[in-house]
Structure formats: structure tokens, C-alpha cells
Coordinates of C-alpha atoms in Angstrom, one line a residue:
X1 CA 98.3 114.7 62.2
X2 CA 101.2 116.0 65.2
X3 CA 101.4 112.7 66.8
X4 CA 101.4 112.9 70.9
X5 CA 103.1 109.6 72.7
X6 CA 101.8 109.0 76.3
X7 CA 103.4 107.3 78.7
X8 CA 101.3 105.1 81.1
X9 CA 98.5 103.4 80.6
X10 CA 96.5 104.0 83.9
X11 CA 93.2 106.2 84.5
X12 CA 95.4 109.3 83.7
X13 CA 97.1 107.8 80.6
X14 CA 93.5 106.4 79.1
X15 CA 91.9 109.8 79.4
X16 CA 94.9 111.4 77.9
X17 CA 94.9 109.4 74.8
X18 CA 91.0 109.6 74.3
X19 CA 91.1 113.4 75.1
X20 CA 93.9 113.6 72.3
X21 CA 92.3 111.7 69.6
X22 CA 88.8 113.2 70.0
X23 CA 91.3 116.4 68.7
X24 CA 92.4 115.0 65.5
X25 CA 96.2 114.2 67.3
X26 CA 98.0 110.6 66.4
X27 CA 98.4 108.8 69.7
X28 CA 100.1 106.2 70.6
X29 CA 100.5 104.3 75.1
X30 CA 103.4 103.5 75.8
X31 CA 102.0 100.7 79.1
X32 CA 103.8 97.8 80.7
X33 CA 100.1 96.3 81.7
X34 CA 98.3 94.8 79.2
X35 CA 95.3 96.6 80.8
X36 CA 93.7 99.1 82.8
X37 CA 93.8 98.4 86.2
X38 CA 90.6 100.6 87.9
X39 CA 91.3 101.0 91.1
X40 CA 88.4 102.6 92.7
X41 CA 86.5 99.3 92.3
X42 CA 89.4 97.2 93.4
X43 CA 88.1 97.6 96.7
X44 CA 85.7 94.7 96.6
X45 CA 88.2 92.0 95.0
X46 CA 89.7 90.9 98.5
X47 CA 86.3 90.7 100.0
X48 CA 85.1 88.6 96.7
X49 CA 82.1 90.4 95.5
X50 CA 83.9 91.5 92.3
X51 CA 86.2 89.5 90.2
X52 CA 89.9 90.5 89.1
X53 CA 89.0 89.9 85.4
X54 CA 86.5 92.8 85.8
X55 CA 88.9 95.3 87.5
X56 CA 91.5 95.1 84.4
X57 CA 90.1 96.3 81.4
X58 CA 92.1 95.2 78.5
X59 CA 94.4 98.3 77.0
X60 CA 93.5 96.5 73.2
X61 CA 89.9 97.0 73.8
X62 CA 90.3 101.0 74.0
X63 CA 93.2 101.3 71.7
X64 CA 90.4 99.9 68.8
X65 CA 87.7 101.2 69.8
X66 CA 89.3 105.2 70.2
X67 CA 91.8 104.3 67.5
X68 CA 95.3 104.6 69.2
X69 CA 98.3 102.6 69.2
X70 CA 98.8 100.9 71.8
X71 CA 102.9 99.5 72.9
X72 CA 103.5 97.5 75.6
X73 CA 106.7 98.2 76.9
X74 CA 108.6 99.7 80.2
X75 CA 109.6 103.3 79.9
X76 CA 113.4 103.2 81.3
X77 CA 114.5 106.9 80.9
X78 CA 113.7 110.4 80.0
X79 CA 115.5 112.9 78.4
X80 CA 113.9 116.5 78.2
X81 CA 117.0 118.3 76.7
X82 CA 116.9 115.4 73.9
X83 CA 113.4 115.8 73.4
X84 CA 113.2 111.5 73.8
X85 CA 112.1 109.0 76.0
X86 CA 114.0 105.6 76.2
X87 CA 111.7 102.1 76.4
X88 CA 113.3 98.5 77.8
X89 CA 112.6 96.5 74.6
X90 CA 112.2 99.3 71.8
X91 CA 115.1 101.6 73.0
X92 CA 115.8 105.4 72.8
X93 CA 112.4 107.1 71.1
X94 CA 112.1 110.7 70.0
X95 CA 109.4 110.4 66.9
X96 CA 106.8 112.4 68.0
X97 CA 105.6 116.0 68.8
X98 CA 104.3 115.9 72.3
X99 CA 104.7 114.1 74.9
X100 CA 102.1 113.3 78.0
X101 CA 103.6 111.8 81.0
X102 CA 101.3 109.7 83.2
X103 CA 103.4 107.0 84.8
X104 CA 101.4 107.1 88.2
X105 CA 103.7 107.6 91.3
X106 CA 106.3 105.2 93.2
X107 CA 105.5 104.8 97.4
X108 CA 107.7 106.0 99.7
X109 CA 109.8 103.5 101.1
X110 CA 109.1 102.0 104.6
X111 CA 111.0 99.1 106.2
X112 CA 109.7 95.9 106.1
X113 CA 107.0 96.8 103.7
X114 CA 107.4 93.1 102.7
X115 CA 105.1 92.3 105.4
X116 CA 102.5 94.5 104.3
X117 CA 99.9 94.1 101.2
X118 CA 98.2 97.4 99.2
X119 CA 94.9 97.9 97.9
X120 CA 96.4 100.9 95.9
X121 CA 99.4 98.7 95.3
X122 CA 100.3 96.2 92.3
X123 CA 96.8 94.9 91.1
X124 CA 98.3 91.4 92.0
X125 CA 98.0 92.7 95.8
X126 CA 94.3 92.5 95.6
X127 CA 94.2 89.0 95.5
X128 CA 96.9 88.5 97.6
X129 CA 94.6 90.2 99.7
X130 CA 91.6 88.2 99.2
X131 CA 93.5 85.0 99.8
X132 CA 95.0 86.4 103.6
X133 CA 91.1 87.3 104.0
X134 CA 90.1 83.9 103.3
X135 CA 92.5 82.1 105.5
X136 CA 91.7 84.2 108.5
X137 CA 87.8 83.6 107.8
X138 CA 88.5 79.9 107.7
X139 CA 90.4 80.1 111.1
X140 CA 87.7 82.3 112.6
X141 CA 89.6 84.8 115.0
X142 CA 92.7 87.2 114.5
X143 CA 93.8 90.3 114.4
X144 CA 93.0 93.0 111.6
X145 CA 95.3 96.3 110.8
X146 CA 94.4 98.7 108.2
X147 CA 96.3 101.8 107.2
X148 CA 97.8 104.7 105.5
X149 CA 101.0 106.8 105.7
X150 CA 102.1 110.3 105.0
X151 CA 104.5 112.3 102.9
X152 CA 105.3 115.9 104.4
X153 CA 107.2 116.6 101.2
X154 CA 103.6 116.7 99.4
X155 CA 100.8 115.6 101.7
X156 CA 98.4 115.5 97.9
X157 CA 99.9 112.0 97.2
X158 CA 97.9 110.7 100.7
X159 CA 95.6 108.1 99.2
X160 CA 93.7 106.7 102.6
X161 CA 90.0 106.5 101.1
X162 CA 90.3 103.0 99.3
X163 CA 92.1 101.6 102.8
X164 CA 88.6 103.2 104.6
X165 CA 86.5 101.6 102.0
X166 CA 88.1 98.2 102.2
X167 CA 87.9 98.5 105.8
X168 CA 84.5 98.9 106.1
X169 CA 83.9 96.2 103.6
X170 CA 85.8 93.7 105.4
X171 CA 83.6 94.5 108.7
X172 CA 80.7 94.0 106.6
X173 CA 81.9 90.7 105.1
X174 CA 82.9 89.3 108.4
X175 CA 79.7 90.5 110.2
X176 CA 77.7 89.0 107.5
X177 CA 79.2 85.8 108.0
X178 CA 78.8 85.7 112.0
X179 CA 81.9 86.3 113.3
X180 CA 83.4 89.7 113.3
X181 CA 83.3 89.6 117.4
X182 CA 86.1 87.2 116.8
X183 CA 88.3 90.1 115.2
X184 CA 89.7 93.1 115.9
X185 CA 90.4 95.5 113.5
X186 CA 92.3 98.4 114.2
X187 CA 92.9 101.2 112.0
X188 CA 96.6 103.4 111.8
X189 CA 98.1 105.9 110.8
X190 CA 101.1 108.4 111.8
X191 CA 98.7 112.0 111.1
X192 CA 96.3 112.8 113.8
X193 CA 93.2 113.2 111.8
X194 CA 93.9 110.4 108.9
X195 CA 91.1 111.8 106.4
X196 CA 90.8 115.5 107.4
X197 CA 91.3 116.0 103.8
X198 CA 87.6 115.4 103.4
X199 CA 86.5 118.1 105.8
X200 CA 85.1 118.2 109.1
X201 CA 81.8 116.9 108.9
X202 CA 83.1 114.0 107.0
X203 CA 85.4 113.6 109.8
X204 CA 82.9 113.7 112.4
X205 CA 80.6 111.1 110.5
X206 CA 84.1 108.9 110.1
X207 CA 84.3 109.2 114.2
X208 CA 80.6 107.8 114.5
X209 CA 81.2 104.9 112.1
X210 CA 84.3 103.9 113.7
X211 CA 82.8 103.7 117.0
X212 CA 79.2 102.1 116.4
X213 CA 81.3 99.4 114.5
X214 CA 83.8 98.8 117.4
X215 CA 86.9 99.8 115.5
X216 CA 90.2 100.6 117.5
X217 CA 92.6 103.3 116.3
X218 CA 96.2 104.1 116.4
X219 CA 96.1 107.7 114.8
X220 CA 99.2 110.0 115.4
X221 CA 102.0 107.7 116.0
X222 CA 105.2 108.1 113.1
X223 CA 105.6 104.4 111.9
X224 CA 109.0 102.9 112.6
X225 CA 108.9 99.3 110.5
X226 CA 106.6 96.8 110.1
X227 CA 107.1 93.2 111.0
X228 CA 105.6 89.6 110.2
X229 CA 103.1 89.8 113.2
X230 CA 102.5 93.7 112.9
X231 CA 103.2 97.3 112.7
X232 CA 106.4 98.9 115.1
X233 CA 105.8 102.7 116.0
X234 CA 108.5 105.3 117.0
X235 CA 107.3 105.3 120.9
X236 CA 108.3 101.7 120.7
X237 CA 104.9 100.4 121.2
X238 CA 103.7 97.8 118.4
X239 CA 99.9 96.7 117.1
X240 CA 99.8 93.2 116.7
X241 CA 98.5 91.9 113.5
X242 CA 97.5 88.7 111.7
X243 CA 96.9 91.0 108.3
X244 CA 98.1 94.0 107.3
X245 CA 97.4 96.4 104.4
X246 CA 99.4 99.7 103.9
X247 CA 98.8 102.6 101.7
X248 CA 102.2 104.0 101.4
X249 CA 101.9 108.0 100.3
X250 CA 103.0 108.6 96.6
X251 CA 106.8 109.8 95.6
X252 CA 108.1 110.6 92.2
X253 CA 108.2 108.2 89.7
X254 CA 111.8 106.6 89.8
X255 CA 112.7 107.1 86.3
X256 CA 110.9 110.5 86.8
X257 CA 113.5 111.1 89.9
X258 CA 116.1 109.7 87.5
X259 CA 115.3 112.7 84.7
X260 CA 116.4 116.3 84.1
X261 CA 112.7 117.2 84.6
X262 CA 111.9 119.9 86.8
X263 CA 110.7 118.5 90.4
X264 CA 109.2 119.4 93.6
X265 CA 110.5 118.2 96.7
X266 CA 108.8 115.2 96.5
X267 CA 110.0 114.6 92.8
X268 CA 106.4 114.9 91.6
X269 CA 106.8 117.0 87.7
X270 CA 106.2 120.7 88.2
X271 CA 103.5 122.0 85.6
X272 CA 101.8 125.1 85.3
X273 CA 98.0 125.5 85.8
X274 CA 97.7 124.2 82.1
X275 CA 99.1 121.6 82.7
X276 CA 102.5 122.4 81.1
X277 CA 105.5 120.6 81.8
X278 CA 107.7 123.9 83.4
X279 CA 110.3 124.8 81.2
X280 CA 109.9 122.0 78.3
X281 CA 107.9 122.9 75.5
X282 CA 105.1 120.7 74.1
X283 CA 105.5 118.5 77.2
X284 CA 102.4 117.6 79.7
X285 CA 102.3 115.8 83.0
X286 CA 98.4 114.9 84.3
X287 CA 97.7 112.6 87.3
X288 CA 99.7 111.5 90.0
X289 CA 103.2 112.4 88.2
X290 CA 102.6 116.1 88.4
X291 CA 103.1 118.4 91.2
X292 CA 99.7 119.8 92.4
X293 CA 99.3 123.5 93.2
X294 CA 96.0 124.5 95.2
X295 CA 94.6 124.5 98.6
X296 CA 96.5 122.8 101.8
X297 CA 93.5 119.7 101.3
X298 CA 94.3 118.8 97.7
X299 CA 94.6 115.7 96.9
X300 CA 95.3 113.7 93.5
X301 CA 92.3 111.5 92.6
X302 CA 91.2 109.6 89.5
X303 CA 88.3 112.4 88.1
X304 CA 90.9 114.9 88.7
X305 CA 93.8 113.3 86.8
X306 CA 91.2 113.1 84.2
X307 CA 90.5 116.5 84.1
X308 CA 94.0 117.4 83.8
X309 CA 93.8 114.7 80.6
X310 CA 91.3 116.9 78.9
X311 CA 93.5 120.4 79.9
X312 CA 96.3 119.3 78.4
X313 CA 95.0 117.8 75.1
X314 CA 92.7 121.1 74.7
X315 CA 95.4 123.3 76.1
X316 CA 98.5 121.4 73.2
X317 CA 95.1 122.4 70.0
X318 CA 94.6 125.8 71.5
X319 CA 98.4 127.0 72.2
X320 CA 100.2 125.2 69.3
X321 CA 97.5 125.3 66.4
X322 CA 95.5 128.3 67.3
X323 CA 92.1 126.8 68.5
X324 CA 89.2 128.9 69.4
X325 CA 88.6 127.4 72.5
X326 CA 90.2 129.0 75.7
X327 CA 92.6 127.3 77.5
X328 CA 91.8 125.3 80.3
X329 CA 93.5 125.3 83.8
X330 CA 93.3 122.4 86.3
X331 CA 93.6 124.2 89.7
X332 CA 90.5 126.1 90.1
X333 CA 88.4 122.9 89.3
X334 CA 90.2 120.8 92.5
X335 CA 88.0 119.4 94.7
X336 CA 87.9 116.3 96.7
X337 CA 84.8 114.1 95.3
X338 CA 84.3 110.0 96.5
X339 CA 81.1 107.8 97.5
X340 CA 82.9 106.3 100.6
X341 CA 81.7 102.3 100.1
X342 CA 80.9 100.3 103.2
X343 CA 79.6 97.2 101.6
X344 CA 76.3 97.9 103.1
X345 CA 76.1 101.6 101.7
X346 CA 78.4 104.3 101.3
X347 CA 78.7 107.8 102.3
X348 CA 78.9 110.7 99.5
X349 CA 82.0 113.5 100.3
X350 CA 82.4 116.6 98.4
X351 CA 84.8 119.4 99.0
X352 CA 85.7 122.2 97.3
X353 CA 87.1 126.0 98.3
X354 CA 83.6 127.2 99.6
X355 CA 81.7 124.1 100.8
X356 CA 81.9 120.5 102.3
X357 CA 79.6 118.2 102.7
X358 CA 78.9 113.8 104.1
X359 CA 76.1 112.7 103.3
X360 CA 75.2 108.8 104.4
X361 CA 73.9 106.5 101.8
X362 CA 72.6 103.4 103.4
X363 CA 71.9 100.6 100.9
X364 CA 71.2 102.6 98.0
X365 CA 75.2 104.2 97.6
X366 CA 76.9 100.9 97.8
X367 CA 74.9 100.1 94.5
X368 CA 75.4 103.9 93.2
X369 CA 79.0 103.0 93.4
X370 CA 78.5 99.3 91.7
X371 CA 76.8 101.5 89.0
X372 CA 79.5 103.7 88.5
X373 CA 81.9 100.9 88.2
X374 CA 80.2 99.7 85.0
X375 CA 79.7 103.6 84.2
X376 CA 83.0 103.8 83.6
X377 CA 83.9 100.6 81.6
X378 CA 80.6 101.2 79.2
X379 CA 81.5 105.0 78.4
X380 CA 85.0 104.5 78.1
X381 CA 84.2 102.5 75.3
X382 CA 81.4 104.7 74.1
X383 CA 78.2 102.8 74.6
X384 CA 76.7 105.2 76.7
X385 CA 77.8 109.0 76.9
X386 CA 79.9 110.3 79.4
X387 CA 79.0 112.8 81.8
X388 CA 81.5 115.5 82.3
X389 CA 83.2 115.3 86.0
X390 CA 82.4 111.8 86.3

């Protein structure tokens, strides 16, 4: 067996290593997280309706059950014109045939983003989080700022939905418990349209939500710093805030930046529609270490890096052992694809080239999107089957 080492151990990493093994291919993770952290159900950990032991699903667990090894250590450096990879603890590494790199992203850097805590952060954020929640619920009144920022180097590294859905959540949490009159929540961010990735009709449903629920907005503004007691803008004007959260817009990966790899502006990995690392043969990058290529609105979300998982591995059999099957290219399958949860229900968005759709889910999506949650957890480890796409 040609053994392929992945590094990273997140949604892009995991799908990697499954997609490789159900080939025949040795595998082997290189992770410094003992688990998977899934973020798109991370969402409901600060608001404490899902626990942080059921978020991160233990790396082991896979590792037997798909039959890869798994190493936890930091990746420190990569070499492409040595062919190797260094780790932190097991040093320089060049024993294998492929390489897959899925490392995630770094944010880019804002100042004073000490002030500021991340849903789409360090997992440890989300209980951070929770614990800021509960000390403004047990005082009863404050001030509530929610948002995202922006990379014009590559606007697909934008991640805004989980800040929405936690958002919404948090309404719902403090309405339940009687006092959301004593809050307001204001939602930022420095593009005009924050979302407009979703499409229009999303963006109009978005505009209803915000103002049946009495949210403010500060959309448009460039963000100068944040501070303790809120968020400084480049018109000098400032939101006051008693909490916080920031989605800083992905950058390249720092040792990425660090490497002879070929990068876009951004220092995102350039690949070809296969997935491909440009230049390097036998090298992949899926997920949000790669360079997208598609239409103005793409944007790099977990099903997505998955499907570039399953290119790469079916793309490495069919160029470098001569499998029948066709290869498989990432870019004409991009869409944007998320049930929007509200705590209360959820809305459905869909997007591709041709169409875009919203479509509200009272009740019934909030629980669509529980469902998923354990979905993904029971088919990863092949207790029920997994639908393709999802």
C-alpha cells in the first residue's frame, strides 16, 4: 500500500483520511487536537443546549474504527522541494508517498482581538463564551455585539453564518428566559451586505428577522480595534459592548505562509480543479488551506471541504495507479448549502450558479439541524450510511 500522511485533523483532514483508506492507501493524521472539533454544532455550546464533550469527537475513535494511524503532534514546517514535512516532537518527516494538507486557516490579525471571543475560534472559545453569557444573564441587562470581518485578498475565507446562528440563538435564549428587552444586541460588520454570499432572497429574509427581533446594525463601517468595552470603527465612532464575539476572515496557514508552496494573495495553497497542489507532484490541499477558484460568492464550508477530500483521494487512484474512474474536479460542484439555526427553527439556504433559494423552517429545522449533528457523528463511524453531499 502507497501510504498518504495528512496533516490536520479537522472536518477536511477526517474526510481526507476516510476517503483514502476506503481506496486501499496507508494513512496516517498528523493532529495537535486529540479530537474533532465540529464546528457547525458549536453554535449551541455558549447558549448551553449542547455540551462541549459532544462537540469534540475523539480523533482515536475514527482512527480504529477506519483503520488509520493517528499522531498527535504540531506540524512546524513544510518543505515541497524536499518532498517532507517537519513535526514539533517527531522532527523532519519524509516517509510517505502523498501528502494531503488540511491544516484549516489562521485569522487575520485585528488589534485588540484580545477583547473579542470566536465561535469559529479555538474550541476553548465556546465556553469562554458560554461563561460571558451566563454572567450577563445573571446581571440581567447589557450590551450585546456580534460580528464578522472581511479579507479583500480572498473574500471565500468570510465565515459569518455560525456568528448569525449564535446570534439568533442567544435572542432566543434570553427571550425565553424574560429578559431580552434588557439587551441590545447589535450586529457588525465592515461589508455592506454581511451575508450577500447567500443570495438575495436570503438577504431579504435576513432584513425581516433582524427587524421583527429588534436587532440594531453597524454594516459597512472598516473596523479600526476593538477595546474592553467595545468595537472602534475608522469614522471614529464606537459600539459599546458588554460581550463581544468576532469572526475574523481566514488567512494562510502560518507555517503554510512560512513554505515554498505556491500561494494566492492571501497565502491560501493554489491547486488545480483536482485538487492538485500547483506544481508539486503527488501533493493535495482540500478545505480551508487551498485557494478556491469559482464564482465571486464562493465560499469554503465544511460539505465542500469534504468534497474536495473525496477529489483528491479518487483523483491520487485514478492519475497515479490508473483507475477506471474519471477524475473528479471540485469547482463545478461549489455551492453555498446551511440550515441557518435560530434556536426556535432555522431557515434552509441553497445557492448554486443557476438558483438560490431561503426557505423558513420554524420549529421543525432547529431539530433538522440537531439531527444532522448526530448524522454526522453516527456515519462517520459507520453506523448508519452516509448520504453523499451531506
Amino acid at each position: 500500500m502507497k501510504k498518504v500522511l495528512i496533516l490536520g485533523g479537522g472536518i477536511a483532514g477526517v474526510a481526507a483520511a476516510i476517503s483514502f483508506r476506503k481506496r486501499g492507501f496507508e494513512v496516517e493524521v498528523v493532529s495537535d487536537r486529540e479530537f474533532l472539533f465540529i464546528y457547525p454544532i458549536a453554535i449551541w455550546i455558549p447558549v448551553g443546549t449542547e455540551q462541549f464533550k459532544n462537540v469534540a469527537f475523539p480523533l482515536e475513535k475514527l482512527a480504529r474504527k477506519h483503520g488509520f494511524l493517528l499522531t498527535l503532534d504540531k506540524v512546524t514546517a513544510i518543505d515541497a522541494s524536499r518532498d517532507s514535512v517537519a513535526l514539533e516532537k517527531a522532527g523532519v518527516r519524509s516517509d510517505f508517498d502523498f501528502l494531503v494538507i488540511a491544516l484549516g486557516s489562521d485569522k487575520v490579525k485585528h488589534e485588540g482581538i484580545e477583547h473579542t471571543l470566536s465561535i469559529c475560534g479555538a474550541p476553548e472559545h465556546s465556553l469562554r463564551l458560554k461563561e460571558k453569557i451566563d454572567a450577563l444573564v445573571e446581571r440581567g441587562h447589557g450590551k450585546i455585539a456580534f460580528g464578522f470581518g472581511g479579507n479583500p485578498k480572498d473574500p471565500s475565507g468570510v465565515r459569518g453564518g455560525p456568528g448569525f446562528e449564535l446570534f439568533f440563538n442567544l435572542h432566543h435564549k434570553l427571550t425565553r428566559l424574560g429578559i431580552r428587552d434588557n439587551f441590545e444586541m447589535t450586529f457588525f460588520a465592515p461589508m455592506a451586505q454581511p451575508g450577500a454570499k447567500m443570495g438575495q432572497k436570503a438577504l431579504d429574509m435576513m432584513a425581516k428577522m433582524f427587524k421583527a427581533k429588534n436587532f440594531k446594525q453597524r454594516y459597512g463601517k472598516k473596523i479600526t480595534r476593538f477595546e474592553k468595552d467595545g468595537v472602534v470603527f475608522k469614522d471614529g465612532s464606537k459600539l459599546q459592548s458588554d460581550l463581544t464575539m468576532f469572526i475574523p476572515a481566514g488567512s494562510g496557514h502560518s507555517v503554510v505562509t512560512a513554505s515554498d508552496l505556491p500561494l494566492n494573495e492571501a497565502g491560501f495553497v493554489k491547486i488545480d480543479d483536482f485538487c492538485r497542489v500547483v506544481g508539486v507532484n503527488g501533493w493535495y490541499a482540500v478545505g480551508d488551506s487551498a485557494a478556491l477558484e469559482g464564482p465571486e460568492w464562493k465560499a469554503k464550508q465544511g460539505h465542500i471541504a469534504e468534497f474536495m477530500a473525496e477529489c483528491a483521494a479518487n483523483n491520487c487512484l485514478a492519475e497515479h495507479f490508473g483507475n477506471q474512474e474519471p477524475m473528479k474536479g471540485y469547482q463545478e460542484h461549489l455551492n453555498v448549502l446551511c440550515v441557518m439555526d435560530t434556536g426556535d427553527g432555522a431557515g434552509f439556504v441553497y445557492r448554486t450558479g443557476h438558483s438560490e433559494m431561503f426557505i423558513p423552517m420554524p420549529i421543525v429545522g432547529h431539530w433538522l439541524k440537531k439531527g444532522w449533528g448526530y448524522y454526522y457523528k453516527l456515519s462517520k463511524m459507520k453506523y448508519i450510511p452516509r448520504i453523499p453531499g451531506m
